[in-house]
Short mmCIF file of C-alpha atoms and ligand atoms in Angstrom, two decimals:
data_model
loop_
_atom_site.label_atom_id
_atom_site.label_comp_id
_atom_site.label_asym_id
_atom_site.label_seq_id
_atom_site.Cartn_x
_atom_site.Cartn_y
_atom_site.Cartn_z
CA UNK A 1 -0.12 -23.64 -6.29
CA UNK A 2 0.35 -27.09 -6.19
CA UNK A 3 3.94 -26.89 -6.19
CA UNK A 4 4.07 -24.64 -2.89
CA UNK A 5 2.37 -28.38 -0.62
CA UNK A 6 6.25 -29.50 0.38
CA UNK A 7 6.75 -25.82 1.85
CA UNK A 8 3.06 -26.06 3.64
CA UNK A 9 3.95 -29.51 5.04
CA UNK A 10 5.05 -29.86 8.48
CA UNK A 11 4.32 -26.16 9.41
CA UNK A 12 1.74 -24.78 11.60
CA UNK A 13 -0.59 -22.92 10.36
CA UNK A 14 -1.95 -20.46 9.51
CA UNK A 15 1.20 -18.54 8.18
CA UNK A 16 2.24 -16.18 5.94
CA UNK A 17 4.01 -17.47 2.97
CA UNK A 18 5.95 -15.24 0.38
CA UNK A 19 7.08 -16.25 -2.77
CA UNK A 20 10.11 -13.97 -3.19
CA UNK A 21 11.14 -15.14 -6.99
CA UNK A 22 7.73 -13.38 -8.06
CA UNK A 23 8.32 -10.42 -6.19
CA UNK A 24 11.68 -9.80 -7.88
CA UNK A 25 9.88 -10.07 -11.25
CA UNK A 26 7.53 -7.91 -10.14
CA UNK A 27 10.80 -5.31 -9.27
CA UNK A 28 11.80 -6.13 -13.06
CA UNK A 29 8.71 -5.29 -14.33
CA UNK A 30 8.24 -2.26 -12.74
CA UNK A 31 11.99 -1.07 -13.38
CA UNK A 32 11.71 -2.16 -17.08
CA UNK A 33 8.09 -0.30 -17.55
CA UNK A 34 10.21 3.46 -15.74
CA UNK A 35 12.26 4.07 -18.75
CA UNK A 36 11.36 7.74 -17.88
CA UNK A 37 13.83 7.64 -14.46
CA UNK A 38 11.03 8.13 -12.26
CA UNK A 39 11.74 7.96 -8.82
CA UNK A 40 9.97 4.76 -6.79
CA UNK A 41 9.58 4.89 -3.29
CA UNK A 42 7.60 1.73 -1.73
CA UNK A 43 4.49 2.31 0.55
CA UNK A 44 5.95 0.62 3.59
CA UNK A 45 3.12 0.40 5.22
CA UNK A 46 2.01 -2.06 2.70
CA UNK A 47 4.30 -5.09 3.90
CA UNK A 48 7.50 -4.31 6.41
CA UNK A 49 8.39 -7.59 6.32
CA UNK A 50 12.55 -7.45 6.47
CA UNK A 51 13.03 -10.28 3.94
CA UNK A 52 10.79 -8.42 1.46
CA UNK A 53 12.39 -4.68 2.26
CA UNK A 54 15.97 -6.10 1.46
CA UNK A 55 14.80 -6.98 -2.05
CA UNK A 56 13.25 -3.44 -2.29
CA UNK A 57 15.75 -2.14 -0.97
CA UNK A 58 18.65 -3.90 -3.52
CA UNK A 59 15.80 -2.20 -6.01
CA UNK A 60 17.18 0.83 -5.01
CA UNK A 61 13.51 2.06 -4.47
CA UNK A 62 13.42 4.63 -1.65
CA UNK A 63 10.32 4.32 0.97
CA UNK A 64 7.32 6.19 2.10
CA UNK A 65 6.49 5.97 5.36
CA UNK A 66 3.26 6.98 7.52
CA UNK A 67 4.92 7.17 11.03
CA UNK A 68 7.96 8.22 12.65
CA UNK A 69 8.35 4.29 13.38
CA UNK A 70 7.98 3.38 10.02
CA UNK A 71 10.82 5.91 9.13
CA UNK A 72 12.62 3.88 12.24
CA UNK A 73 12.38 0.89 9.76
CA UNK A 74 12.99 2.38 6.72
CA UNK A 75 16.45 3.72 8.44
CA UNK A 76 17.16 0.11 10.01
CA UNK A 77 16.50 -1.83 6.97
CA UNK A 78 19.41 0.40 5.06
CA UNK A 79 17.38 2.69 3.20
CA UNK A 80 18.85 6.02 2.85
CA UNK A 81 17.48 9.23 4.50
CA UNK A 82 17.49 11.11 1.54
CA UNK A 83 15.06 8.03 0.28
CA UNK A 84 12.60 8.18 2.86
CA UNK A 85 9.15 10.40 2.85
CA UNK A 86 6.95 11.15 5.61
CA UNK A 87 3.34 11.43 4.93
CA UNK A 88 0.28 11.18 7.38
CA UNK A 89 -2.86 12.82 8.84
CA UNK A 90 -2.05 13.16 12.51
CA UNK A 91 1.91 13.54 13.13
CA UNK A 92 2.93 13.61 16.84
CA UNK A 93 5.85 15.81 17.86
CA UNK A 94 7.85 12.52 18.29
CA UNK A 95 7.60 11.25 14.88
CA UNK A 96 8.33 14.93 13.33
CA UNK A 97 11.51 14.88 16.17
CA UNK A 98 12.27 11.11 14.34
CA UNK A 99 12.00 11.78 10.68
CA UNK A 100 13.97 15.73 11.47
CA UNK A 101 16.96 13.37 13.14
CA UNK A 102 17.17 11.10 10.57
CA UNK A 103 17.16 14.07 7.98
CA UNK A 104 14.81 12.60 5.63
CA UNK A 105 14.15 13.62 2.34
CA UNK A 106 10.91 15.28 2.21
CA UNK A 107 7.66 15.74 5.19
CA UNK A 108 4.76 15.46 2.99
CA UNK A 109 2.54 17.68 4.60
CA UNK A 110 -1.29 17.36 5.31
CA UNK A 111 -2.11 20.58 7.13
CA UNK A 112 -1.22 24.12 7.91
CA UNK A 113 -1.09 23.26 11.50
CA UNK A 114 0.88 20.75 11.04
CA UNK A 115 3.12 22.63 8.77
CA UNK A 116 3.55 25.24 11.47
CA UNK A 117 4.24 22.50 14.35
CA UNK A 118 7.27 21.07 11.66
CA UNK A 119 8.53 24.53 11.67
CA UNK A 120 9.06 25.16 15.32
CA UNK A 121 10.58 21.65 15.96
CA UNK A 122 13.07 22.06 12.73
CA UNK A 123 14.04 25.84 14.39
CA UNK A 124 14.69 23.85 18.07
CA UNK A 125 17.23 21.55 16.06
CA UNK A 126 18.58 24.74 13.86
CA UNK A 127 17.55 22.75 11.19
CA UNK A 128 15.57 23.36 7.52
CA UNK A 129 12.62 20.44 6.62
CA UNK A 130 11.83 20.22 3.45
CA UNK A 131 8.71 19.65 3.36
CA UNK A 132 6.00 19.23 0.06
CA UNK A 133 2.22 20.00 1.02
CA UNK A 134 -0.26 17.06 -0.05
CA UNK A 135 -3.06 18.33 -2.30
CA UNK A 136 -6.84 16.28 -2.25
CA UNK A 137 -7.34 16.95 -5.24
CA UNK A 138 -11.09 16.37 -5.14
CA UNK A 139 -10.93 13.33 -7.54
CA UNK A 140 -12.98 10.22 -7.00
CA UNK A 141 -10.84 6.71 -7.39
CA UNK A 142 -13.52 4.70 -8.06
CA UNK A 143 -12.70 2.55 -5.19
CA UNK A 144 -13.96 1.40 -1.90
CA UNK A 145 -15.11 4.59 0.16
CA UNK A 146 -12.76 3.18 3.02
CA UNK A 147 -9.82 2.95 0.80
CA UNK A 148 -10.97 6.48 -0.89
CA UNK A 149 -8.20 9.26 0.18
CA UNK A 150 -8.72 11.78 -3.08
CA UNK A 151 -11.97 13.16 -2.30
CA UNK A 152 -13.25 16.22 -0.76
CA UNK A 153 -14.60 15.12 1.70
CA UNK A 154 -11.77 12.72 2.87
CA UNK A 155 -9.30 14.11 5.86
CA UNK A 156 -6.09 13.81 4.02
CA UNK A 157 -4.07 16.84 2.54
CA UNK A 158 -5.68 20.37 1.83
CA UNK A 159 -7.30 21.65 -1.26
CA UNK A 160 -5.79 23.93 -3.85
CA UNK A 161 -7.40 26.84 -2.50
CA UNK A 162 -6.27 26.41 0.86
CA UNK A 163 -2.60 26.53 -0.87
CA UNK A 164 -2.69 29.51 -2.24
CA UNK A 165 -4.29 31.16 1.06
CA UNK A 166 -1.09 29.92 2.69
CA UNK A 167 1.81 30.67 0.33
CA UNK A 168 2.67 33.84 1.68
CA UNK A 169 2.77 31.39 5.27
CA UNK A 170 5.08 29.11 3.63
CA UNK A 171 7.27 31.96 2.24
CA UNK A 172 7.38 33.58 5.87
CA UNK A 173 8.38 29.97 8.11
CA UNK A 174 12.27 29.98 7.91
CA UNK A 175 12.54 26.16 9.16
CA UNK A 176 10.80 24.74 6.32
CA UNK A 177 11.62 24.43 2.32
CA UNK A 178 8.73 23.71 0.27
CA UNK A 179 9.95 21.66 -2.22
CA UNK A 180 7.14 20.03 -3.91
CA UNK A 181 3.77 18.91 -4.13
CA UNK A 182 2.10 15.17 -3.24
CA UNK A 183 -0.61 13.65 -4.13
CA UNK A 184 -2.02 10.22 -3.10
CA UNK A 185 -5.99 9.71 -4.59
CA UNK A 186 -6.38 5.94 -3.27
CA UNK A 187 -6.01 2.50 -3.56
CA UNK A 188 -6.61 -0.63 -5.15
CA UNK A 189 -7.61 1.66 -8.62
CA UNK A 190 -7.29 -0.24 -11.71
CA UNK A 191 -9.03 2.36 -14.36
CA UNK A 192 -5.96 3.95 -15.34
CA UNK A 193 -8.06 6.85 -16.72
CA UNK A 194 -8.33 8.37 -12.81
CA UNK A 195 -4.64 8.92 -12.80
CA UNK A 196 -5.08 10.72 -16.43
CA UNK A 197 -7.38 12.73 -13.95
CA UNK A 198 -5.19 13.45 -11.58
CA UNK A 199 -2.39 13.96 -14.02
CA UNK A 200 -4.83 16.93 -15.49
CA UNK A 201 -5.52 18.46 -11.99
CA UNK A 202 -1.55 18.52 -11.27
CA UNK A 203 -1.00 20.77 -14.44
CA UNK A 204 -4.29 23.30 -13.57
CA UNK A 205 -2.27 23.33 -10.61
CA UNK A 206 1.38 23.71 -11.55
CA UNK A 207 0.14 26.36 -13.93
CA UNK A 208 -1.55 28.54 -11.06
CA UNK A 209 1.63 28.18 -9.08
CA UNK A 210 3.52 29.26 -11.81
CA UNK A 211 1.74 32.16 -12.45
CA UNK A 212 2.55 33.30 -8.71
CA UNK A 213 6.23 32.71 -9.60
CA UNK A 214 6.64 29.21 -8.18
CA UNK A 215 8.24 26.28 -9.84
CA UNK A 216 8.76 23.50 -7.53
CA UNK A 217 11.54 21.18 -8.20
CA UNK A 218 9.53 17.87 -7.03
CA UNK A 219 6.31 16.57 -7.59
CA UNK A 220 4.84 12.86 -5.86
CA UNK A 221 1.97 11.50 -7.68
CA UNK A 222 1.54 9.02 -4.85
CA UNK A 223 0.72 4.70 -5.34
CA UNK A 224 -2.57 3.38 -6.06
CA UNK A 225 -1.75 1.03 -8.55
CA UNK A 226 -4.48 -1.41 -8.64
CA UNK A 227 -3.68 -5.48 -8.28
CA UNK A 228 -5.97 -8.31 -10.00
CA UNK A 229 -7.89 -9.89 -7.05
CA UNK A 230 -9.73 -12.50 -8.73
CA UNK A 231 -7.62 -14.15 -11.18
CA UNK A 232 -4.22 -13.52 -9.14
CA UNK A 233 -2.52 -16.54 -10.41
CA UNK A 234 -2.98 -15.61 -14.38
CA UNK A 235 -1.79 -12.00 -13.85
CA UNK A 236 0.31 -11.34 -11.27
CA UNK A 237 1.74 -8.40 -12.30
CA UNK A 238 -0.16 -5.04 -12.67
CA UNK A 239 -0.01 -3.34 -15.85
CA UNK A 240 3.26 -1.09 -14.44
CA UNK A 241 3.30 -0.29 -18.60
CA UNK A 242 0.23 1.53 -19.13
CA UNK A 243 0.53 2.76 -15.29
CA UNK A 244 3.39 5.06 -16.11
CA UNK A 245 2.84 5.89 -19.82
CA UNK A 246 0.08 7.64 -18.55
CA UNK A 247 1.63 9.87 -16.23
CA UNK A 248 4.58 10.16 -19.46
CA UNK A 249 2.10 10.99 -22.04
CA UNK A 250 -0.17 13.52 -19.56
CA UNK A 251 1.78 15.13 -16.68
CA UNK A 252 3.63 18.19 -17.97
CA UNK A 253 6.86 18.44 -15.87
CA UNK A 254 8.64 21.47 -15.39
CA UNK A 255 12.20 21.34 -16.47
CA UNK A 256 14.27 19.47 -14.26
CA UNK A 257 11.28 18.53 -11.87
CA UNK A 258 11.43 15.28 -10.38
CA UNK A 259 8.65 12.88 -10.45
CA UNK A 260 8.03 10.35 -7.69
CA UNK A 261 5.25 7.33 -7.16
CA UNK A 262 4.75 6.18 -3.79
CA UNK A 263 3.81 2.58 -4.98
CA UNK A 264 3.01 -0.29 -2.10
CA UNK A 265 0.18 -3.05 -3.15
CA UNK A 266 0.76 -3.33 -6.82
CA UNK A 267 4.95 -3.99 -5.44
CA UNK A 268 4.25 -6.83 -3.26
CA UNK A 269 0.49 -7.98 -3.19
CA UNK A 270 0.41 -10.78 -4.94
CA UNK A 271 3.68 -12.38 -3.81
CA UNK A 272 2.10 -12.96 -0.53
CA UNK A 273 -0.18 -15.44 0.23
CA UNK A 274 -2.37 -16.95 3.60
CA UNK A 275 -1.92 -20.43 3.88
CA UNK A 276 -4.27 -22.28 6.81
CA UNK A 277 -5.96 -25.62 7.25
CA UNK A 278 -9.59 -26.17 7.20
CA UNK A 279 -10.97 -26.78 10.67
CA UNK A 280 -14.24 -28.06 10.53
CA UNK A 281 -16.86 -28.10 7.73
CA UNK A 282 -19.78 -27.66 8.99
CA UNK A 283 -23.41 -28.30 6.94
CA UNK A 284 -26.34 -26.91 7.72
CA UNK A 285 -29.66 -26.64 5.17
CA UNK A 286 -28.97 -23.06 4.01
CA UNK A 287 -24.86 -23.42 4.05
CA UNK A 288 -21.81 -25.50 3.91
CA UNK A 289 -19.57 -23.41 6.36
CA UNK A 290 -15.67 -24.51 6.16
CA UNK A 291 -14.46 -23.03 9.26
CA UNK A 292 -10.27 -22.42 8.75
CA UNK A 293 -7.92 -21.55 11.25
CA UNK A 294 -6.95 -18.33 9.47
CA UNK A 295 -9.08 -15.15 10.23
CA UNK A 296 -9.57 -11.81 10.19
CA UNK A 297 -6.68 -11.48 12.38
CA UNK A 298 -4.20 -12.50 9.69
CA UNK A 299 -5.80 -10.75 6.90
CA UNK A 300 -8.09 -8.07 7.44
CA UNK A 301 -9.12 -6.23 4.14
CA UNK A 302 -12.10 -8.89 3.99
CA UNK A 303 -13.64 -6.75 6.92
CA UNK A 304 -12.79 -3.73 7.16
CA UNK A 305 -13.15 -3.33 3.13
CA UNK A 306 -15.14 -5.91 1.80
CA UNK A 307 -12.41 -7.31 0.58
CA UNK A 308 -12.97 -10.35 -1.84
CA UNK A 309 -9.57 -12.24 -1.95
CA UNK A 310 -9.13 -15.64 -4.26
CA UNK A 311 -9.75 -18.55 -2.20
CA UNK A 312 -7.78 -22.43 -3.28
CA UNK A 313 -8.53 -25.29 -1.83
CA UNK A 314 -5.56 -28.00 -1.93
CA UNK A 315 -8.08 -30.89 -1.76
CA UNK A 316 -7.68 -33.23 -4.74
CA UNK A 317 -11.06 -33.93 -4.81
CA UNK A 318 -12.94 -33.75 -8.14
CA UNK A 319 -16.33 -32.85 -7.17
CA UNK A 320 -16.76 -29.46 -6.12
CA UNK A 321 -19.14 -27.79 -3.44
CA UNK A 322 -20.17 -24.96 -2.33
CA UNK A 323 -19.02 -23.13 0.46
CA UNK A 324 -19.16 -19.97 3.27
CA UNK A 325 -15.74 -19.93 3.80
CA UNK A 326 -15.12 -18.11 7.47
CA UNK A 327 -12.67 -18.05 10.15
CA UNK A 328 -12.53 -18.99 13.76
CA UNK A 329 -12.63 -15.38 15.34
CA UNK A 330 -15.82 -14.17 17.42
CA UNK A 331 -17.06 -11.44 14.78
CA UNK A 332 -19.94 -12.45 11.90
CA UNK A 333 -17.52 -10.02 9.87
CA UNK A 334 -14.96 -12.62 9.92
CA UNK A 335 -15.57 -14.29 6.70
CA UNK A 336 -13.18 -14.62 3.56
CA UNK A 337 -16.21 -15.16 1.01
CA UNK A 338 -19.85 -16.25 0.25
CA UNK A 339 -21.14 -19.16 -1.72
CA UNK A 340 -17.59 -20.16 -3.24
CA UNK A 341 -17.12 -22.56 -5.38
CA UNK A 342 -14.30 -25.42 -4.37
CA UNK A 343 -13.21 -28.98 -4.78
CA UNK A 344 -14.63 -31.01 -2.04
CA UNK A 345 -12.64 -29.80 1.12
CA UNK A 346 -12.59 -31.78 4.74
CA UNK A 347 -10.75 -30.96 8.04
CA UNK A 348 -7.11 -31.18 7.58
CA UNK A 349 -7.09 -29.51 4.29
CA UNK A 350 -4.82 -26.61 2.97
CA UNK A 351 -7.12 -23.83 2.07
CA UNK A 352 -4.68 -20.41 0.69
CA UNK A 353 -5.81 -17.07 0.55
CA UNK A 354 -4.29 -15.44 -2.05
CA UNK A 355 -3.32 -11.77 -2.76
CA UNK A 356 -2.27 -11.24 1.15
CA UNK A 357 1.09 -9.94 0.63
CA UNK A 358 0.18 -6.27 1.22
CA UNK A 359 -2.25 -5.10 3.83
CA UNK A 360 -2.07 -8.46 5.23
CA UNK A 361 0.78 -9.59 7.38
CA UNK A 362 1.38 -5.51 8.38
CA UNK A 363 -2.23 -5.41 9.89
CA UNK A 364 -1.93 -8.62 11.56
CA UNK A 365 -3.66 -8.60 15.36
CA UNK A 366 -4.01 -11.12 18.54
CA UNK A 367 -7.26 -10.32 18.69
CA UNK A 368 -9.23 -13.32 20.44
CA UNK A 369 -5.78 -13.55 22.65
CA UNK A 370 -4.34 -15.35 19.04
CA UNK A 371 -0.82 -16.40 18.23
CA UNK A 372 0.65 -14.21 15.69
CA UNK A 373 1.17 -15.84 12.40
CA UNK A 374 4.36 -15.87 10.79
CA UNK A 375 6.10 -15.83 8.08
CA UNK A 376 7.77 -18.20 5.77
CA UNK A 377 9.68 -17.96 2.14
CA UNK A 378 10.13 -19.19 -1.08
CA UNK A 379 12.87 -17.79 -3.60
C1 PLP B 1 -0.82 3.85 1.53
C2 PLP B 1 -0.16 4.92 0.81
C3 PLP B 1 0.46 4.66 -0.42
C4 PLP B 1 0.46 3.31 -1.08
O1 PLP B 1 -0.78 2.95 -1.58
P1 PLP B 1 -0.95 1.63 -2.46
O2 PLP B 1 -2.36 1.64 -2.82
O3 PLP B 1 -0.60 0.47 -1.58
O4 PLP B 1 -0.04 1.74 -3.64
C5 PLP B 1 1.13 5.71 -1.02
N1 PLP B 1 1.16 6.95 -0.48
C6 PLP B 1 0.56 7.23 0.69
C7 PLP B 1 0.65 8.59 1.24
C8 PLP B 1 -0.12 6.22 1.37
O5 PLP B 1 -0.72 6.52 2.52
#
């Protein structure tokens, strides 16, 4: 970390600052760990950051996008149509009208409404969608509730049941080629053995469908991929190995069938990082406070999850204290971390938050009438 000071010299902070040599051997990694020719599409909502889509991009990784403005991106930042998936709860007309224009590979779908509305808007443009219907597959991740999608009693996708009611539906729209299935159980999940869950779930599945005639050429197992928090600077790169051996060695594909991830933190979390400058430090009897000038405004996940994100102090001192270590903004949830240990910090010093590269810069706010941080590189 040490080595990063002459790029944090001279610049204001706080600011994003992206080290793009790791993120391209996190790209290795993950192509070198797909020696089954998986298909990778990256979770743009993760980081849309242009400097970090052209490297995905050069991947040749397609992208999954959550609104018809994403897809806008996606299309901008050269990735092609028939590379692009649209997923999401609640799309408007207008993003359906985007992602139909742009002819984009697949609408993963998360309703029957919804799949109806698709319908009518392809048959306006004498189009065909294809379209793949996301299962919840009623599986808990193990994660934070909030970053949770998988479960019953979460809002995304429809439940097997609910597929089968609708099949003859599907069958009967004329606008609309169901294509394939999608999954996407949550995030941040590190016990590989919920994806051998999942993987068991998709083949109950594929087997009922089967039975009814169906075999679809495409299946999307979603992202997920968990990314180590608290040691970020020994293992930066997720296990993308073990990730999709288990998929090999438990998801029965149908011949032919395609299999596609949807992968966005475990691609470009830790290559990201928060860099500010301690304010003030401010002691009282119960708590050192340092006070930085980064906040919840440039990262986040710390609270609206809970987040806990690795905190370095660039002080060289050698005694260490112990700190509340909060930001500037008006809200008690503004905090990056309780009673952490670091060297002896005073106003002026670096403090970086590390791990910030997805979910970070993408959710970034003016909240408090604040400047919006930006970002700076590092091949
Ligand atoms: C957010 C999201 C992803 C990516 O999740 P990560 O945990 O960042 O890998 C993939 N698919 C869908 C549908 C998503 O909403």
């Amino acid at each position: 970390m040490e080595s990063f000071l002459p790029h944090f010299e001279g610049k204001e902070t706080p600011f994003y600052f992206y080290d793009l040599g790791l993120l391209s051997d996190t790209i290795a990694a993950i192509k070198s760990a797909n020696r089954y020719g998986y298909h990778i599409h990256y979770a743009l909502k993760a980081n849309n950051n242009p400097e970090i889509l052209k490297r995905i991009k050069e991947a040749g990784f397609g992208v999954d996008c959550v609104s018809g403005n994403e897809v806008k991106i996606g299309v901008k930042n050269g990735f092609q149509s028939s590379h692009i998936v649209l997923a999401g709860v609640g799309k408007t007309d207008k993003e359906i009208e985007i992602a139909l224009d742009a002819d984009i590979f697949s609408f993963n779908v998360e309703s029957i409404a919804e799949l109806k509305v698709i319908d009518e808007l392809a048959g306006k443009r004498g189009k065909v969608a294809n379209i793949s219907m996301r299962i919840n597959p009623a599986i808990d991740a193990g994660t934070h509730h909030y970053i949770t999608t998988g479960a019953k009693e979460n809002k995304f996708g429809i439940s097997g049941d609910e597929l089968f009611e609708s099949l003859q539906l599907i069958n009967e729209l004329k606008h609309i080629d169901f294509i394939g299935l999608h999954f996407h159980i949550g995030s941040q999940i590190n016990d590989l053995n919920r994806f051998k869950n999942l993987c068991e779930k998709v083949n109950e599945l594929q087997k009922a469908l089967h039975d009814t005639g169906l075999s679809l050429p495409h299946l999307n197992v979603g992202g997920g991929l968990g990314i180590n928090y608290q040691d970020p600077i020994n293992d930066p790169i997720p296990d993308f190995e073990g990730y999709f051996r288990v998929f090999h060695e438990n998801l029965e594909l149908l011949p032919d069938q395609e299999l596609h991830f949807e992968l966005g933190r475990s691609i470009v979390g830790q290559c990201g990082y928060l860099v500010s400058r301690t304010l003030y430090v401010k002691e009282s009897p119960h708590t050192n406070f340092l006070i930085l000038d980064a906040g919840m405004t440039e990262l986040m996940r710390p609270a609206l999850y809970q987040a806990k994100h690795k905190i370095v102090s660039l002080s060289n001192a050698s005694l260490n204290k112990v700190y509340d270590v909060v930001g500037p903004i008006c809200e008690s949830s503004d905090s990056f971390g309780k009673a952490i240990e670091l060297p002896e910090t005073k106003r002026g010093d670096f403090v970086v938050i590390c791990s910030a590269g997805a979910y970070g810069e993408t959710m970034k706010n003016a909240y408090n009438a604040r400047d919006l941080a930006k970002p700076y590189y590092k091949d």
